[in-house]
mmCIF file of C-alpha atoms in Angstrom:
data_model
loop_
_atom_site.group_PDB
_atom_site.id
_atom_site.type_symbol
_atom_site.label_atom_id
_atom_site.label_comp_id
_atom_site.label_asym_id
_atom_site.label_seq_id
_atom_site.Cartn_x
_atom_site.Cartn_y
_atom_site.Cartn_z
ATOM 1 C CA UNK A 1 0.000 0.000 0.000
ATOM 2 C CA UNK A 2 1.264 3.716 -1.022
ATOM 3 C CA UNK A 3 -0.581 6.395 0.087
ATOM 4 C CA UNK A 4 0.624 9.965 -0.708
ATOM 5 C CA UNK A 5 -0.971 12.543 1.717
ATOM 6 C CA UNK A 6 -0.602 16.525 1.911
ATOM 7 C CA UNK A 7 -1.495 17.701 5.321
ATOM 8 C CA UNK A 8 -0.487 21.807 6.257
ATOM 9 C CA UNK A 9 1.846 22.093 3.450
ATOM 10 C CA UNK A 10 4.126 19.138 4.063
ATOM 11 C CA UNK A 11 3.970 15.732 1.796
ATOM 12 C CA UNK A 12 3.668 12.610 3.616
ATOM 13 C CA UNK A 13 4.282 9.454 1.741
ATOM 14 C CA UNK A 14 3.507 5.962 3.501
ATOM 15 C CA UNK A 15 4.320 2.448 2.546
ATOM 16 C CA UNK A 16 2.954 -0.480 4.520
ATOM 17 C CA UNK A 17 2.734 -4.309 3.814
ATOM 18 C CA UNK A 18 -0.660 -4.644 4.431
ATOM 19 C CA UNK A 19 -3.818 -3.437 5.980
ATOM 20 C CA UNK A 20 -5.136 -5.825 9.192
ATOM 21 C CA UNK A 21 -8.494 -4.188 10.083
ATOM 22 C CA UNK A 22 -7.919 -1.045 11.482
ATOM 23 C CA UNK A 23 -4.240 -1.479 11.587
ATOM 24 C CA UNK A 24 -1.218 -0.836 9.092
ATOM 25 C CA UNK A 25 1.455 -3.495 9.632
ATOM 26 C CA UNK A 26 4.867 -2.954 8.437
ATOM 27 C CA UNK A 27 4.757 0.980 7.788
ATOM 28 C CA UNK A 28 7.436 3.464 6.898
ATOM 29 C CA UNK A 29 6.039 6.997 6.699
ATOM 30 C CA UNK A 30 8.378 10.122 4.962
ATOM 31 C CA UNK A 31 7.489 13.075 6.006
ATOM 32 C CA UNK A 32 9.097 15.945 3.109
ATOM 33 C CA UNK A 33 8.454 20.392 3.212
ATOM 34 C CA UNK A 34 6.777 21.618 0.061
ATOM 35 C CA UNK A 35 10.236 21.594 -1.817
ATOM 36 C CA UNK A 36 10.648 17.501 -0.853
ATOM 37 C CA UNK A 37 13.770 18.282 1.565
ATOM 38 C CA UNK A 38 13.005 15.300 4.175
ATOM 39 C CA UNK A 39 11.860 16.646 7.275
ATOM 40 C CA UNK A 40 11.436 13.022 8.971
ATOM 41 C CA UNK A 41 10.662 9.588 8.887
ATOM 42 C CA UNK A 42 8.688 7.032 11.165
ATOM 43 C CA UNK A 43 8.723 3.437 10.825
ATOM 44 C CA UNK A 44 6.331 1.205 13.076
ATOM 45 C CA UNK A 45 5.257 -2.360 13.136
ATOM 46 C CA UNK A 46 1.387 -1.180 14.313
ATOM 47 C CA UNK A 47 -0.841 1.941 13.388
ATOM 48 C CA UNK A 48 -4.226 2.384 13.833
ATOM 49 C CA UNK A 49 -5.567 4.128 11.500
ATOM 50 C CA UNK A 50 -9.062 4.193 12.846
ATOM 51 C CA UNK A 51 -9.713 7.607 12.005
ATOM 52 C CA UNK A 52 -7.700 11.169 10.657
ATOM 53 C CA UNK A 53 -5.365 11.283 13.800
ATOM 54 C CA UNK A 54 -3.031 7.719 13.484
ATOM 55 C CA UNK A 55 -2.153 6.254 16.217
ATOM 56 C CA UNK A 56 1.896 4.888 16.253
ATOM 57 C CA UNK A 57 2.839 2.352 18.115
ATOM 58 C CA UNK A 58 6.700 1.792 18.933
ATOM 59 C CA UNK A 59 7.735 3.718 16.187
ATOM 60 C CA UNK A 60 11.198 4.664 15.698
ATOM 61 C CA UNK A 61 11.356 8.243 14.371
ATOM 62 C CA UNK A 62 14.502 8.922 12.060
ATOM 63 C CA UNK A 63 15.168 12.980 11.828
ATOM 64 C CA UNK A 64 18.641 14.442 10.884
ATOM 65 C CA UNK A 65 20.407 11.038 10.691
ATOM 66 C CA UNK A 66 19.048 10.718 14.987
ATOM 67 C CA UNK A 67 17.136 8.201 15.413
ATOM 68 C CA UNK A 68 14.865 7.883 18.648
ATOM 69 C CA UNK A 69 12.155 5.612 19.754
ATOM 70 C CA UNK A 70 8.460 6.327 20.646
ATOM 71 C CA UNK A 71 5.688 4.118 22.769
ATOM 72 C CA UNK A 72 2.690 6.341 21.234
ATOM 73 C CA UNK A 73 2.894 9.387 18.171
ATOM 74 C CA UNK A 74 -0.213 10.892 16.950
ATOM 75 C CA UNK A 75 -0.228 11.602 12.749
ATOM 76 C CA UNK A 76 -2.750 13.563 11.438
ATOM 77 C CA UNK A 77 -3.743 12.360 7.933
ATOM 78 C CA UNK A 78 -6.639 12.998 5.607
ATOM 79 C CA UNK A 79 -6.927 8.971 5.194
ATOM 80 C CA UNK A 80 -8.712 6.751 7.707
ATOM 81 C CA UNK A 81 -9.656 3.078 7.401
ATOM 82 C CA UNK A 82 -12.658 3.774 5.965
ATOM 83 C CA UNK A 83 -11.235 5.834 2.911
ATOM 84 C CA UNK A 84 -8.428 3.551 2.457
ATOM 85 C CA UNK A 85 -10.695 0.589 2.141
ATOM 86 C CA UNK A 86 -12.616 2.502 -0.041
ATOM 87 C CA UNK A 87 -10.340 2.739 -2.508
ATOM 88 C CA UNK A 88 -9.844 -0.787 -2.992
ATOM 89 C CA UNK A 89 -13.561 -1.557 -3.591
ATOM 90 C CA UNK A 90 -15.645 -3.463 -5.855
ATOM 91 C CA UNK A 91 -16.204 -1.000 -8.730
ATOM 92 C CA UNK A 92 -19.267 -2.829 -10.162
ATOM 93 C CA UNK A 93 -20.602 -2.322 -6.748
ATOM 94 C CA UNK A 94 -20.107 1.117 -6.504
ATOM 95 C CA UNK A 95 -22.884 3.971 -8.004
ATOM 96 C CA UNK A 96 -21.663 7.405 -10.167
ATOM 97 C CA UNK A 97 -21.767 9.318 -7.767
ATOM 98 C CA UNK A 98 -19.253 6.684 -4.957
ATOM 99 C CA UNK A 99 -17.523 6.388 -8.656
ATOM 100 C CA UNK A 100 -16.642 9.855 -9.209
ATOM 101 C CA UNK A 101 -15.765 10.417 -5.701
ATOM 102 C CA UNK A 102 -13.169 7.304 -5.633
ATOM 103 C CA UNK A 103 -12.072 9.076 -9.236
ATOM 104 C CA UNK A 104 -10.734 11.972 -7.403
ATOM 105 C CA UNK A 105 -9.581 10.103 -4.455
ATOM 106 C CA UNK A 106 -7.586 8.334 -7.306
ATOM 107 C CA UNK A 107 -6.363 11.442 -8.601
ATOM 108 C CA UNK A 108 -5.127 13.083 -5.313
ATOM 109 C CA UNK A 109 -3.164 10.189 -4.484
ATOM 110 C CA UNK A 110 -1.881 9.801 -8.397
ATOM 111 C CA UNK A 111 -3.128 6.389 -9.006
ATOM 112 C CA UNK A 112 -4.048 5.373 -12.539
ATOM 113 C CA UNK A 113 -8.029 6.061 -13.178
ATOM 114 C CA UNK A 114 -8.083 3.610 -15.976
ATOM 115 C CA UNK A 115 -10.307 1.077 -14.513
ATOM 116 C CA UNK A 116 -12.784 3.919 -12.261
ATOM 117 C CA UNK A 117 -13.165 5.334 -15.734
ATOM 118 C CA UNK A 118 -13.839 2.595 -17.441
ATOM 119 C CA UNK A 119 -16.682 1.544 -14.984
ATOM 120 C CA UNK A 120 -17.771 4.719 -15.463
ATOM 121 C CA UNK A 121 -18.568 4.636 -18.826
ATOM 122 C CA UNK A 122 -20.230 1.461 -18.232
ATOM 123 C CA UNK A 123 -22.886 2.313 -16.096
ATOM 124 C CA UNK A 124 -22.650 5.644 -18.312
ATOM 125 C CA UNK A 125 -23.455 3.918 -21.663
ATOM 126 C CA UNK A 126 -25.798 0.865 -19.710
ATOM 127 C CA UNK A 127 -28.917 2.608 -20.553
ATOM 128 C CA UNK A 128 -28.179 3.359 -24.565
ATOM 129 C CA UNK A 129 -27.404 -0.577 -24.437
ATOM 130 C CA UNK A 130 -30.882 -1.192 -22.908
ATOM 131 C CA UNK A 131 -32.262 0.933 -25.438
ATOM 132 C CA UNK A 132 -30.475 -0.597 -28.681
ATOM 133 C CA UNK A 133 -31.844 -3.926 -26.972
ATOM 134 C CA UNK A 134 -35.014 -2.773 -26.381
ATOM 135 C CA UNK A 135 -35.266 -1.397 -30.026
ATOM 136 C CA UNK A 136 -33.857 -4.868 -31.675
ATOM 137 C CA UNK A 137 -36.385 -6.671 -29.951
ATOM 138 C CA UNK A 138 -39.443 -5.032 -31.030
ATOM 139 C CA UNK A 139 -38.124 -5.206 -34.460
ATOM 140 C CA UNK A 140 -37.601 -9.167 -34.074
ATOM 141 C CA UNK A 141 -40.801 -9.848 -32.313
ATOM 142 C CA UNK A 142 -42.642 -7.350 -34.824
ATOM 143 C CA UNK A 143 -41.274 -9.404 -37.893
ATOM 144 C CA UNK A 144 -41.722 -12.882 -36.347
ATOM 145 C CA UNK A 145 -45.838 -12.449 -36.118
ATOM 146 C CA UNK A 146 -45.542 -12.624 -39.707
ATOM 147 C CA UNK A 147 -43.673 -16.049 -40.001
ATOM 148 C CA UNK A 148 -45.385 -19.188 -39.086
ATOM 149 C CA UNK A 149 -42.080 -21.217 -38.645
ATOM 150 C CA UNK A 150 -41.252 -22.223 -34.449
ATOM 151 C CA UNK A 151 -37.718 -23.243 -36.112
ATOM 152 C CA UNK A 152 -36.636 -20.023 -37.511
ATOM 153 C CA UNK A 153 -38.221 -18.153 -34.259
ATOM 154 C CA UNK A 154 -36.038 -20.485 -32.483
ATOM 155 C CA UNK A 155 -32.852 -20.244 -34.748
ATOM 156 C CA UNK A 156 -33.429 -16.461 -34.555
ATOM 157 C CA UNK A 157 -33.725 -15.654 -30.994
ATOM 158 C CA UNK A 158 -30.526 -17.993 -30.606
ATOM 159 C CA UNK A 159 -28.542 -15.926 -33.187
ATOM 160 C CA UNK A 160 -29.705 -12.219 -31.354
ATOM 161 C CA UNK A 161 -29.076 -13.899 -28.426
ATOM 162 C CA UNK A 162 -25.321 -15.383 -29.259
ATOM 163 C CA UNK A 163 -24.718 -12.085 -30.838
ATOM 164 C CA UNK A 164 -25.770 -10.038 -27.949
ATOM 165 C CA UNK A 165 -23.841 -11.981 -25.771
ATOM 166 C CA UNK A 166 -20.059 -11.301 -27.568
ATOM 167 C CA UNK A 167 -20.851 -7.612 -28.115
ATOM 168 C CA UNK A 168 -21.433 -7.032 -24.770
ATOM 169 C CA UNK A 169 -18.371 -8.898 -23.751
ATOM 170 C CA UNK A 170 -15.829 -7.969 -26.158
ATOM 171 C CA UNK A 171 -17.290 -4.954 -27.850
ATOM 172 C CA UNK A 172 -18.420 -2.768 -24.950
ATOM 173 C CA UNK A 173 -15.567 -3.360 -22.685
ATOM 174 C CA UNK A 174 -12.884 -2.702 -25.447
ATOM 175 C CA UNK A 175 -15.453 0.219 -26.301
ATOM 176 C CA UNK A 176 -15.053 1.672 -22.466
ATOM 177 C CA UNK A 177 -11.606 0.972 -22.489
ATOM 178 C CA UNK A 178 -11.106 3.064 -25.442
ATOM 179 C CA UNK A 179 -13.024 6.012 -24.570
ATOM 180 C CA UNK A 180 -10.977 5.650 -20.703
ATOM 181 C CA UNK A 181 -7.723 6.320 -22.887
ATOM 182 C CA UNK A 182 -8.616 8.540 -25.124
ATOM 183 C CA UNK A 183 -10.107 10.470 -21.980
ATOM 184 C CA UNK A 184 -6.509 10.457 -20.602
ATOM 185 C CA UNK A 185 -4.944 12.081 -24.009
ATOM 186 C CA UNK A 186 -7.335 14.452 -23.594
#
């Protein structure tokens, strides 16, 4: 996990193994001024992360080449466990609105929007699929009062339904995926 955090002017960039509840395991936080010269770093084994003000346990705080050792540091940050897990989510799961919000949580940690964009314009675009569907199928069931045959009903709605089945898989998600790059050229 990298997080990259700006909190009153100073860059704070952390880097932790993993994420065990409300805890970071493993962490190494650099602190940097707004022209990156290092101001200090903090390396614990523990940090709740419960809400905006971390809680450090044991850390060992490193700070012009001194290092000293800690029982208990407070860190404000503007992440907490809920954001953080956030920002791993589902993204099918997720509405537009919890979409565009994790698409600038994205941004303000400079992580690639690729894939939030891309299930954006899915659930974007779902609607004009419905509709194309919705339009092909009056237009089938419209023709097929006019033919007698159960076969070619049958052979038909297997074709449409083969057909609609490989656009939606290949088509629309190389569509999306296209329109998510050509977003970032723009």
């Amino acid at each position: 996990l990298w997080i990259k955090d700006i909190v009153d002017g100073q860059t704070n960039i952390m880097n932790s193994s993993k994420i065990d509840n409300n805890f970071l395991t493993n962490t190494f936080i650099t602190t940097f001024d707004k022209e990156f010269n290092l101001i200090r770093s903090v390396k614990s084994n523990k940090i709740d992360i419960k809400d905006n003000e971390w809680l450090i346990y044991d850390a060992t705080i490193f700070k012009n080449n001194i290092s000293q050792k800690s029982e208990l540091v407070k860190f404000r940050s503007n992440f907490n466990q809920e954001r953080i897990e956030s920002l791993f989510s589902n993204l099918s799961s997720l509405s537009l609105l919890k979409l565009l919000d994790l698409r600038q949580n994205y941004k303000s940690l400079n992580y690639s929007t690729v894939d939030v964009d891309m299930q954006i314009y899915k659930v974007a675009t779902y609607p004009l699929l419905l509709v194309i569907m919705t339009i092909l199928s009056s237009i089938i069931m419209l023709y097929t009062k006019k033919s007698n045959s159960k076969v070619f009903k049958i052979i038909i709605g297997l074709f449409f339904s083969v057909v609609i089945y490989y656009i939606n898989n290949f088509f629309f998600d190389n569509f999306c995926l296209l329109l998510s790059l050509c977003s970032l050229s723009w």
